[in-house]
Amino acid sequence: MTTFSLFRLFFYNGLLGLTTAVTVYYAPGQNPFSTTSADASSYTGAAAYNPTTFDPPALPDPLPSLSLDFNIQNNPSGLSITQSGAFMGFSVEMSVANQVLGKNSSILQVPFLNLLATISQRSGAVRVRIGGNSQDTASQVASLDDGKVLEKDLSGVTNPTETPPLVFTPDLLYMMRNISDFVNVRWFVGIPFNDSSNFRLEIAQYAQEILGDYLIGVQAGECNEPDLYAAHGHRSSNYSQYDYVGELGSLIDDMSQYSDLSVAQNLLLIPSVSGTWTPENVWDTGVMDTYGSNIAWMSVEHYPTDNCYAQYGTGTPRNDTELWPTYLMHSSAQSLIQPYLNSTAYAQSKSKPFIMFETNTASCGGFPGISDVFGAALWGLDYGLLMAASNFSGGMFHVGGQSVYYNPFISPPTNQSSYKEWTVGPVFYSSLVIAEALGPSNQSQVLEIGAENQSTYTPNYVIYENGQPVRMVLINFLSDSSGNSNYTANIAIGGGQTGQSNTTPSQVKVKYLTASSVSQKGNYSWASQTFGGNFESDGRLQGTEVIETIPCDQSTQVCSVSVPAPGAALVFLTDELTETEGAPSTTFATTTVTKTANTATVDASVLATSNGRSGNSPMGSSSKGSANDGVGLKASISCLWIVFGMSSGVGLFLRAMYVL
């Protein structure tokens, strides 16, 4: 509901002295919103703005060593494969693409452009996937009413996550292409796999034509994870990896019949398994030998845990207070990576990139107080860098809409043209730091580096280019506002190894990622700049950037860098900063204004918990409980119109309001 329409409803109701009761009906699967309460336990608004927090975990006793010594060598063993600065991208649930990307190819979301430009200027490019559960039942149509690019069929909900089927138009792909004309965005799409007897190839055909070189991958089996097809009722109970590979072969045969799929048929991404099958189960079918020329990417999708029981009543109940401390340890990232080390090696043997195609803090939306706080930013930073060090070729943080807690970013739950009202989540900061750490050279290699007395609370990484150390990322998961748990990294470069002279610089520059505690929501600081809190961002960093210069001790040839608790430090070991090396610093302005009259406003935090929907509305985000601009006001006016009579004086007045 627009702010001026909300004003009209309040104003005219008071003007006319209306006291008639109105029954409000909610769309199937939708939870009503209520006014935000300071008491998080009574909050019933959109998950994306849930105020729940937990206290920071107690400090370990005894504390780990707070002085770590690092002797950084040139050309060490154990370096990763070369990595792209676009390593961490974003997986956007298809059903929220019209909230995140734009309304259509003519009206793009300016904050989205700004956010991607912030990454691209550091990395040179950004990878974005449009897909998820909602893609797998999607069908392309020529057009939709009112210029929509997609629409939901809420009556067709069948998935455990209550994701409705979609119809979309080619204008969705034109919108994606127009975005790439502004920012160097490279796209993944997916072919629906829900009906393997009649593959719907249109999205790949149009993507090849419209996106051109900006199309880098086509997921075969977009329904999140073929190993869950049977459990979700999409296949028979005995469906196996061999059946999946057989269907993949049928897909490739079908695609080979069309000249307008000549490129897309060789950009396939498989198998995107989630853990019910191991990747090795699929590799052992011989799929890479049989179809290797068609497969451009090898992929998995994995979350540390899930919150499905709390959201949908399925699966295993989770104790979020017990889970919370586990996100604040390096062992979390290690446990996520370990099952895939064999596959990253196998991918190298096949000369293919291996990507974590969808991930975040927990499936089924994440956890309030875990997924949406500063601790998640540190967790995502550690996880992403460990993936890079372990020879993944990328990862994608998922964007789920208003009904999830873990969004990297999300638009406000209205169609307002006041665009400085986006909310930027913690894992976007993770992606930003990783982009700046890896840089745009596409020659970066990552090494996880330890010290004798390093603990699970203090992971560290070195980034190399051409065998030379150029940057370090130092992370401190401890949360202690007193400063007594800050640790010091003592860095020496090149000394102590036969044949290598000491090349410790005279000074280093440092950018800090900080917050008051791991439990802080929003307003995180990256080099003293921030995207703000809920409803405060237009996609640009705000504030004056502060880069610390730390002199090195020339007598000991050591640079001592303090790492705050909690926080992370990006240390530049050379004079070369990567902030604007990938692309010029660019921001975008709005060129279309939709709010030109009746501009009385309602506070966005209140509006987020209002219910502006009714009936079987086709607009919305990906799951139960979403909040979007809808037709609720007009439906309410229609009800009043009927109550008072269409030809009465009040009825005629209401009719005028409806038209407005």
XYZ file of C-alpha atoms in Angstrom:
660
model
C 0.000 0.000 0.000
C 1.459 3.412 -0.893
C 1.935 5.916 1.886
C -0.446 8.470 0.357
C -3.145 5.791 -0.075
C -2.755 4.875 3.574
C -3.177 8.554 4.421
C -6.351 8.718 2.342
C -7.856 5.798 4.194
C -7.154 7.318 7.609
C -8.152 10.848 6.574
C -11.419 10.059 4.829
C -12.459 7.587 7.486
C -12.143 10.353 10.073
C -13.756 12.957 7.787
C -16.823 10.836 7.142
C -17.079 9.592 10.705
C -17.226 5.992 9.465
C -17.649 3.437 12.203
C -18.648 0.464 10.071
C -16.658 -2.676 10.930
C -14.644 -4.156 8.058
C -13.569 -7.796 8.015
C -10.063 -8.204 6.600
C -9.281 -11.411 4.698
C -5.728 -12.653 4.219
C -4.309 -14.408 1.217
C -3.709 -18.168 1.560
C -0.519 -18.824 3.482
C -0.146 -15.218 4.637
C 0.263 -14.169 8.247
C -1.302 -10.843 9.246
C 1.089 -8.129 10.381
C 0.659 -6.022 13.462
C 2.330 -2.932 14.817
C 5.925 -3.408 15.854
C 6.414 -3.878 19.559
C 9.533 -3.140 21.519
C 9.094 -6.630 22.925
C 10.594 -8.912 20.288
C 8.671 -11.878 21.659
C 5.393 -10.291 20.540
C 6.629 -9.170 17.116
C 4.470 -10.490 14.276
C 5.705 -8.363 11.389
C 7.865 -9.241 8.424
C 10.770 -11.533 9.234
C 13.198 -9.248 7.418
C 12.838 -6.653 10.208
C 12.443 -8.903 13.249
C 13.979 -7.159 16.305
C 14.980 -10.374 18.129
C 18.535 -10.443 19.473
C 20.525 -12.743 21.726
C 23.236 -11.730 24.133
C 26.742 -12.225 22.780
C 28.149 -15.612 23.816
C 30.276 -15.594 26.944
C 33.978 -15.162 26.339
C 35.920 -18.432 26.453
C 37.754 -19.161 29.674
C 40.654 -19.027 29.410
C 40.853 -16.475 26.626
C 42.809 -17.534 23.546
C 46.156 -15.903 22.914
C 45.689 -12.287 21.941
C 49.089 -11.923 20.264
C 49.625 -13.905 17.060
C 52.844 -13.977 15.050
C 52.740 -14.409 11.266
C 55.789 -14.916 9.063
C 54.455 -14.430 5.538
C 56.473 -16.055 2.757
C 56.579 -15.526 -0.990
C 55.346 -18.374 -3.228
C 54.300 -20.694 -0.401
C 52.824 -24.140 -0.947
C 49.106 -24.598 -0.490
C 47.902 -21.552 -2.431
C 44.408 -21.803 -3.874
C 43.526 -21.709 -7.534
C 43.320 -18.191 -8.952
C 40.122 -16.477 -7.894
C 37.811 -13.816 -9.281
C 36.977 -10.775 -7.218
C 33.358 -11.597 -8.048
C 33.739 -14.727 -5.900
C 30.745 -14.058 -3.620
C 27.607 -13.350 -5.592
C 23.890 -13.349 -4.875
C 21.158 -15.892 -5.501
C 17.813 -14.103 -5.870
C 14.655 -16.148 -5.430
C 12.877 -15.748 -8.753
C 9.576 -14.840 -7.119
C 11.104 -11.714 -5.543
C 12.956 -10.560 -8.661
C 10.342 -7.862 -9.247
C 11.011 -6.511 -5.744
C 14.792 -6.603 -5.970
C 15.737 -5.951 -9.611
C 12.956 -3.618 -10.642
C 9.348 -3.434 -11.731
C 10.156 -4.126 -15.394
C 12.845 -3.385 -17.974
C 11.973 0.325 -17.895
C 11.887 0.808 -14.116
C 14.968 -0.575 -12.364
C 15.608 -0.510 -8.625
C 18.228 2.190 -8.128
C 19.425 0.868 -4.736
C 20.039 -2.532 -6.347
C 22.177 -0.876 -9.030
C 24.084 1.032 -6.352
C 24.695 -2.080 -4.265
C 26.001 -4.038 -7.245
C 28.143 -1.091 -8.319
C 29.660 -1.007 -4.819
C 30.795 -4.608 -5.335
C 31.767 -4.199 -8.984
C 34.050 -1.221 -8.388
C 36.105 -3.482 -6.134
C 35.858 -6.762 -8.034
C 35.239 -5.827 -11.661
C 31.994 -7.827 -11.908
C 29.105 -9.285 -9.907
C 27.476 -12.696 -10.304
C 23.717 -12.960 -9.770
C 21.500 -16.013 -10.048
C 17.756 -15.742 -10.632
C 16.216 -19.005 -9.476
C 15.466 -21.074 -6.403
C 12.415 -23.184 -5.632
C 10.116 -20.765 -7.434
C 11.996 -21.191 -10.737
C 11.274 -24.879 -11.094
C 7.554 -24.501 -11.702
C 7.874 -21.240 -13.635
C 6.449 -20.856 -17.128
C 7.102 -18.099 -19.638
C 4.180 -16.175 -21.148
C 4.157 -13.384 -23.702
C 2.793 -10.696 -21.367
C 1.012 -10.021 -18.075
C -1.416 -7.339 -16.969
C -0.100 -3.907 -15.981
C 3.376 -4.559 -17.382
C 4.295 -7.097 -14.709
C 7.339 -9.273 -15.362
C 6.124 -12.106 -13.135
C 3.079 -13.223 -11.243
C 2.269 -15.894 -8.660
C -0.397 -18.540 -8.665
C -1.057 -18.902 -4.950
C -3.623 -21.641 -5.594
C -0.872 -23.900 -6.929
C 1.296 -24.107 -3.793
C 2.759 -27.617 -3.434
C 6.298 -27.286 -2.021
C 7.102 -27.828 1.684
C 8.390 -24.240 1.725
C 5.018 -23.078 0.377
C 6.576 -21.520 -2.727
C 3.876 -20.837 -5.349
C 4.356 -21.460 -9.071
C 5.176 -18.495 -11.281
C 4.553 -17.169 -14.726
C 6.994 -14.630 -16.134
C 7.534 -12.666 -19.310
C 10.641 -12.084 -21.456
C 10.736 -8.584 -19.986
C 12.313 -10.129 -16.877
C 15.315 -11.012 -19.025
C 15.328 -7.597 -20.690
C 15.369 -6.093 -17.197
C 18.387 -8.238 -16.345
C 20.159 -7.160 -19.532
C 19.450 -3.489 -18.844
C 21.003 -3.898 -15.400
C 24.127 -5.332 -17.023
C 24.302 -2.287 -19.280
C 24.769 -0.194 -16.121
C 26.824 -2.574 -13.958
C 28.910 -5.562 -15.076
C 26.510 -8.226 -13.784
C 26.895 -11.812 -15.017
C 23.791 -13.974 -14.757
C 22.767 -17.532 -13.982
C 19.291 -18.783 -14.917
C 17.705 -22.218 -14.629
C 15.614 -24.589 -16.725
C 12.548 -25.924 -14.890
C 12.889 -29.619 -14.127
C 9.476 -30.356 -12.669
C 8.352 -31.976 -15.938
C 11.227 -33.878 -17.516
C 8.974 -35.188 -20.288
C 8.403 -31.667 -21.563
C 11.281 -29.349 -20.662
C 10.326 -25.678 -20.839
C 13.351 -24.295 -22.654
C 12.085 -20.779 -23.292
C 14.010 -19.152 -20.460
C 17.303 -20.513 -21.812
C 16.415 -19.554 -25.385
C 15.503 -15.990 -24.491
C 18.399 -15.684 -22.041
C 20.879 -16.655 -24.740
C 19.394 -14.095 -27.122
C 18.837 -11.237 -24.672
C 21.706 -11.582 -22.185
C 24.369 -12.637 -24.660
C 27.792 -12.806 -23.025
C 26.290 -11.733 -19.711
C 24.772 -15.232 -19.421
C 27.374 -17.442 -17.741
C 25.411 -20.442 -16.495
C 22.163 -22.405 -16.916
C 21.185 -24.613 -13.993
C 19.859 -28.019 -15.044
C 17.421 -28.983 -12.352
C 16.511 -25.641 -10.873
C 14.241 -27.155 -8.245
C 16.442 -26.823 -5.227
C 18.330 -29.939 -5.235
C 17.579 -33.077 -7.233
C 18.441 -35.204 -4.204
C 15.312 -33.742 -2.558
C 12.974 -34.370 -5.502
C 11.589 -37.572 -3.965
C 11.226 -36.110 -0.455
C 9.350 -33.104 -1.864
C 7.040 -35.264 -3.939
C 8.485 -34.223 -7.309
C 9.651 -37.747 -8.202
C 8.997 -41.334 -7.098
C 10.493 -42.536 -3.827
C 13.195 -44.563 -5.603
C 14.463 -41.652 -7.696
C 18.267 -41.839 -7.800
C 21.268 -39.963 -9.131
C 21.212 -42.246 -12.177
C 17.669 -41.112 -12.932
C 18.780 -37.503 -12.626
C 21.672 -38.045 -15.035
C 19.291 -39.750 -17.445
C 17.021 -36.719 -17.341
C 20.034 -34.475 -17.853
C 20.829 -36.444 -21.003
C 17.259 -35.954 -22.238
C 17.559 -32.224 -21.574
C 20.800 -31.986 -23.548
C 19.229 -33.953 -26.415
C 16.257 -31.567 -26.454
C 18.460 -28.485 -26.351
C 20.612 -29.755 -29.198
C 17.586 -29.553 -31.516
C 17.470 -25.768 -31.330
C 19.978 -23.422 -32.929
C 19.015 -20.683 -30.475
C 20.366 -22.873 -27.646
C 23.767 -23.461 -29.225
C 25.497 -21.482 -26.474
C 23.217 -22.228 -23.536
C 23.467 -25.995 -23.995
C 27.168 -25.734 -23.148
C 26.662 -23.535 -20.068
C 24.916 -26.127 -17.908
C 25.418 -26.140 -14.143
C 24.948 -29.407 -12.228
C 24.061 -31.153 -9.922
C 23.312 -28.675 -7.075
C 22.839 -31.456 -4.538
C 22.219 -30.485 -0.934
C 23.535 -33.425 1.081
C 20.999 -36.238 0.728
C 23.215 -37.391 -2.115
C 26.894 -36.583 -1.881
C 28.479 -34.966 -4.933
C 30.509 -38.152 -5.305
C 27.259 -40.098 -5.748
C 26.672 -38.040 -8.888
C 30.272 -37.997 -10.133
C 30.366 -41.797 -9.855
C 27.675 -42.063 -12.538
C 30.277 -40.899 -15.088
C 28.293 -37.753 -15.839
C 31.378 -35.589 -16.250
C 32.855 -37.949 -18.813
C 29.576 -38.356 -20.695
C 28.391 -34.736 -20.718
C 31.505 -32.773 -19.760
C 31.412 -30.646 -22.915
C 27.951 -29.379 -21.960
C 28.745 -28.722 -18.305
C 30.293 -25.342 -17.528
C 29.899 -25.408 -13.728
C 29.906 -28.088 -11.031
C 27.763 -27.066 -8.098
C 26.325 -27.809 -4.678
C 23.812 -25.973 -2.484
C 24.206 -26.145 1.261
C 23.213 -24.364 4.466
C 24.732 -25.044 7.901
C 21.336 -26.022 9.320
C 17.661 -25.197 8.842
C 14.787 -23.449 10.573
C 12.064 -25.398 8.749
C 10.309 -26.690 11.852
C 9.702 -23.208 13.241
C 8.645 -21.861 9.842
C 6.624 -24.715 8.379
C 6.303 -27.425 11.035
C 8.494 -29.885 9.141
C 11.896 -31.300 10.005
C 13.755 -31.128 13.278
C 13.162 -28.481 15.974
C 16.249 -26.285 16.462
C 17.452 -24.547 19.589
C 18.611 -21.196 18.270
C 20.262 -20.143 21.529
C 22.454 -23.247 21.362
C 23.215 -22.705 17.677
C 24.139 -19.040 18.066
C 27.680 -19.529 19.467
C 28.540 -22.069 16.749
C 28.394 -19.346 14.093
C 31.143 -17.465 15.912
C 33.889 -20.022 15.442
C 36.149 -20.891 12.530
C 35.112 -24.513 13.025
C 31.702 -23.597 11.530
C 33.243 -22.743 8.168
C 35.546 -25.737 8.346
C 32.649 -28.139 8.883
C 30.786 -26.615 5.931
C 33.749 -26.916 3.586
C 35.124 -30.321 4.562
C 32.538 -32.487 2.735
C 33.405 -30.810 -0.567
C 37.207 -30.895 -0.579
C 37.244 -34.059 -2.668
C 34.888 -32.452 -5.183
C 36.930 -29.263 -5.524
C 39.933 -31.442 -6.368
C 37.852 -33.495 -8.808
C 36.583 -30.315 -10.474
C 40.164 -29.185 -11.041
C 40.944 -32.524 -12.684
C 38.058 -31.858 -15.081
C 39.069 -28.187 -15.579
C 35.701 -27.011 -14.269
C 34.818 -24.384 -11.653
C 33.093 -25.675 -8.505
C 30.563 -23.294 -6.927
C 28.444 -23.138 -3.784
C 25.394 -22.094 -5.771
C 23.076 -21.249 -2.874
C 23.880 -20.746 0.783
C 23.245 -18.603 3.797
C 23.050 -18.948 7.572
C 20.191 -21.498 7.591
C 17.625 -22.758 5.108
C 13.914 -21.989 5.514
C 14.702 -18.345 6.091
C 17.439 -18.400 8.721
C 17.093 -17.428 12.396
C 16.144 -14.085 13.945
C 18.984 -12.804 16.096
C 21.539 -14.967 14.242
C 21.109 -14.419 10.508
C 20.517 -10.673 10.791
C 23.241 -9.518 13.190
C 26.907 -8.593 12.951
C 28.039 -12.084 13.895
C 26.618 -13.273 10.560
C 28.839 -10.758 8.730
C 31.941 -12.265 10.340
C 30.633 -15.788 9.746
C 30.009 -15.024 6.050
C 33.442 -13.434 5.677
C 35.195 -16.458 7.168
C 33.046 -18.918 5.209
C 33.589 -17.158 1.901
C 37.346 -16.852 2.289
C 37.689 -20.471 3.398
C 35.749 -21.526 0.289
C 38.199 -19.503 -1.809
C 41.192 -21.018 0.008
C 39.703 -24.497 -0.523
C 39.406 -24.128 -4.315
C 35.750 -23.339 -4.699
C 35.304 -20.869 -7.568
C 32.476 -18.936 -5.957
C 29.542 -18.819 -3.599
C 26.076 -17.244 -3.714
C 24.287 -15.750 -0.693
C 20.536 -16.250 -1.111
C 17.970 -13.423 -1.146
C 14.528 -14.659 -0.100
C 12.334 -11.588 0.382
C 10.348 -10.118 3.253
C 9.663 -13.487 4.872
C 13.282 -14.451 5.638
C 15.832 -13.244 8.166
C 19.050 -13.683 6.158
C 18.709 -11.269 3.219
C 21.937 -9.630 2.009
C 19.635 -6.761 0.990
C 15.918 -6.180 0.536
C 13.641 -3.429 -0.736
C 10.949 -1.968 1.541
C 7.603 -3.776 1.584
C 5.899 -1.142 -0.587
C 6.101 0.381 -4.068
C 7.418 3.668 -2.742
C 9.514 5.878 -4.981
C 11.313 7.158 -1.876
C 14.139 4.797 -2.618
C 16.420 5.417 0.357
C 14.496 2.833 2.341
C 16.285 -0.427 1.570
C 17.705 -2.654 4.286
C 21.217 -4.061 3.851
C 21.961 -7.220 5.806
C 25.173 -8.486 7.391
C 26.244 -10.935 4.678
C 26.331 -8.132 2.105
C 29.170 -6.664 4.170
C 30.843 -10.093 3.990
C 30.624 -10.013 0.188
C 31.895 -6.435 0.075
C 35.001 -7.197 2.130
C 35.718 -10.365 0.118
C 35.424 -8.420 -3.146
C 37.903 -5.839 -1.898
C 40.224 -8.468 -0.470
C 40.382 -10.463 -3.727
C 40.352 -7.452 -6.034
C 39.721 -7.342 -9.795
C 42.960 -8.881 -11.108
C 41.510 -12.416 -11.388
C 44.974 -13.555 -10.287
C 44.325 -13.634 -6.548
C 45.149 -16.791 -4.622
C 44.069 -17.370 -1.040
C 45.909 -19.109 1.768
C 44.480 -19.826 5.173
C 47.333 -19.088 7.531
C 47.667 -20.111 11.132
C 49.904 -19.231 14.015
C 51.168 -21.567 16.708
C 48.719 -20.215 19.256
C 45.798 -19.408 16.934
C 42.306 -20.386 18.095
C 38.968 -21.065 16.439
C 38.004 -17.474 17.297
C 40.764 -15.852 15.228
C 40.954 -17.163 11.628
C 43.306 -15.419 9.203
C 43.948 -15.375 5.467
C 46.618 -14.075 3.100
C 45.822 -13.047 -0.490
C 48.592 -13.468 -3.036
C 49.035 -12.149 -6.560
C 51.785 -13.592 -8.758
C 53.204 -15.385 -5.738
C 53.563 -12.215 -3.671
C 51.510 -11.447 -0.541
C 49.408 -8.337 -1.151
C 46.624 -8.374 1.451
C 45.565 -10.108 4.656
C 42.165 -10.596 6.281
C 42.204 -10.979 10.064
C 38.994 -11.949 11.907
C 38.106 -11.774 15.602
C 34.859 -13.550 16.605
C 35.171 -12.571 20.271
C 32.686 -9.957 21.445
C 34.010 -7.661 24.163
C 33.250 -3.942 24.104
C 35.922 -3.268 26.747
C 38.689 -3.775 24.197
C 40.371 -6.349 26.411
C 39.792 -9.111 23.845
C 41.230 -7.297 20.849
C 44.098 -9.317 19.453
C 47.308 -8.178 17.806
C 48.619 -9.725 14.598
C 52.407 -9.324 14.353
C 53.194 -9.580 10.652
C 56.643 -10.128 9.138
C 57.004 -10.637 5.392
C 59.686 -12.671 3.645
C 62.116 -13.146 6.519
C 63.129 -16.382 8.161
C 63.243 -18.515 5.005
C 66.366 -19.471 3.071
C 66.777 -17.425 -0.088
C 64.164 -14.830 0.839
C 65.045 -11.352 1.992
C 62.846 -9.516 4.445
C 60.374 -7.341 2.566
C 58.268 -6.043 5.445
C 56.961 -2.608 4.367
C 57.497 0.584 6.309
C 53.765 0.868 6.905
C 50.487 -0.875 6.113
C 47.012 0.466 5.486
C 44.049 -1.134 7.235
C 40.279 -1.038 6.749
C 38.143 -2.296 9.632
C 34.769 -4.024 9.701
C 33.303 -3.311 13.140
C 30.207 -3.190 15.346
C 29.607 -2.745 19.054
C 28.926 -6.477 19.489
C 28.202 -9.601 17.483
C 24.519 -9.075 18.367
C 24.241 -5.630 16.785
C 21.578 -5.216 14.083
C 22.439 -2.839 11.253
C 24.684 0.213 11.142
C 27.832 -1.878 10.797
C 30.952 0.059 9.932
C 33.235 -0.651 6.990
C 36.127 1.797 7.186
C 33.750 4.105 9.114
C 31.113 3.964 6.373
C 27.773 2.170 6.639
C 24.593 1.223 4.813
C 22.633 2.106 7.965
C 19.829 0.183 9.601
C 16.373 -0.921 8.483
C 14.875 1.306 5.748
C 17.947 3.570 5.649
C 19.890 2.652 2.505
C 19.873 3.730 -1.113
C 22.619 1.210 -1.846
C 25.512 3.610 -1.293
C 27.932 3.636 1.601
C 27.291 6.655 3.797
C 29.823 8.637 5.809
C 33.482 9.516 5.421
C 35.835 6.640 4.735
C 38.659 6.169 7.227
C 41.663 4.037 6.267
C 44.127 3.531 9.087
C 47.865 3.821 8.409
C 49.936 1.706 10.789
C 53.733 2.157 10.856
C 55.860 -0.988 10.999
C 58.747 -1.434 13.422
C 61.823 -1.174 11.239
C 64.113 -2.605 13.885
C 62.130 -5.837 14.228
C 60.678 -5.757 10.699
C 57.208 -6.400 12.108
C 53.874 -4.701 11.462
C 51.538 -4.991 14.455
C 47.832 -4.720 13.604
C 45.130 -4.710 16.258
C 41.912 -6.601 15.441
C 38.865 -5.479 17.448
C 36.556 -7.817 19.334
C 34.371 -8.247 17.405
C 35.606 -7.267 13.975
C 37.807 -7.900 10.988
C 40.738 -6.108 9.422
C 41.696 -5.947 5.750
C 45.426 -5.228 5.724
C 47.030 -3.871 2.557
C 50.636 -5.039 2.455
C 51.431 -2.809 -0.531
C 50.444 0.744 -1.435
C 47.895 -0.579 -3.924
C 44.293 -0.315 -2.691
C 41.572 -2.268 -4.497
C 38.556 -0.137 -3.682
C 38.065 1.370 -7.142
C 40.290 -0.831 -9.286
C 37.473 -2.998 -10.623
C 35.358 -0.192 -12.079
C 34.920 3.548 -11.639
C 33.011 4.614 -8.552
C 29.473 4.944 -9.892
C 26.104 5.734 -8.362
C 22.699 5.984 -9.969
C 19.847 8.420 -9.600
C 16.112 7.921 -9.996
C 14.645 9.139 -13.286
C 11.040 8.122 -12.640
C 8.991 9.645 -9.827
C 5.714 7.973 -8.954
C 4.880 9.846 -5.745
C 3.996 13.342 -6.913
C 0.855 14.160 -4.933
C -0.772 13.361 -1.604
C 2.677 12.906 -0.151
C 1.826 12.518 3.530
C 3.926 9.614 4.794
C 3.873 6.925 7.423
C 7.037 5.820 9.192
C 8.538 2.922 7.231
C 9.084 0.768 10.312
C 5.356 0.982 11.053
C 4.435 0.403 7.438
C 6.556 -2.758 7.440
C 4.206 -4.294 9.949
C 0.985 -3.206 8.289
C -1.096 -5.471 6.079
C -1.563 -3.969 2.650
C -2.748 -7.167 0.988
C -5.993 -9.028 0.530
C -7.378 -11.907 -1.465
C -5.392 -14.013 -3.887
C -2.924 -11.287 -4.805
C -0.435 -12.195 -7.540
C 2.337 -9.982 -6.181
C 4.623 -10.993 -3.376
C 7.808 -12.587 -2.211
C 8.837 -16.185 -2.036
C 7.232 -17.624 1.036
C 4.602 -17.496 3.720
C 4.251 -14.201 5.556
C 5.598 -11.901 2.841
C 4.710 -8.226 2.753
C 4.359 -6.171 -0.390
C 2.406 -3.374 -1.947
C -0.852 -5.007 -2.965
C -4.487 -4.403 -3.544
C -5.581 -4.403 0.101
C -6.716 -0.774 0.203
C -8.828 -1.015 -2.933
C -10.345 -4.246 -1.669
C -11.256 -2.517 1.611
C -12.785 0.422 -0.270
C -14.734 -2.031 -2.413
C -16.140 -3.639 0.741
C -17.221 -0.235 2.085
C -18.671 0.631 -1.304
C -20.907 -2.436 -1.096
C -21.851 -1.684 2.532
C -22.975 1.880 1.779
C -24.415 1.194 -1.654
C -22.913 2.110 -4.954
C -25.306 4.974 -5.690
C -25.341 6.599 -2.252
C -23.441 9.796 -1.589
C -20.817 7.953 0.447
C -20.709 5.225 -2.201
C -19.979 7.739 -4.931
C -17.283 9.301 -2.761
C -15.723 5.882 -2.165
C -15.800 5.211 -5.872
C -13.761 8.375 -6.426
C -11.296 7.196 -3.784
C -11.033 3.821 -5.530
C -10.170 5.486 -8.821
C -7.539 7.622 -7.091
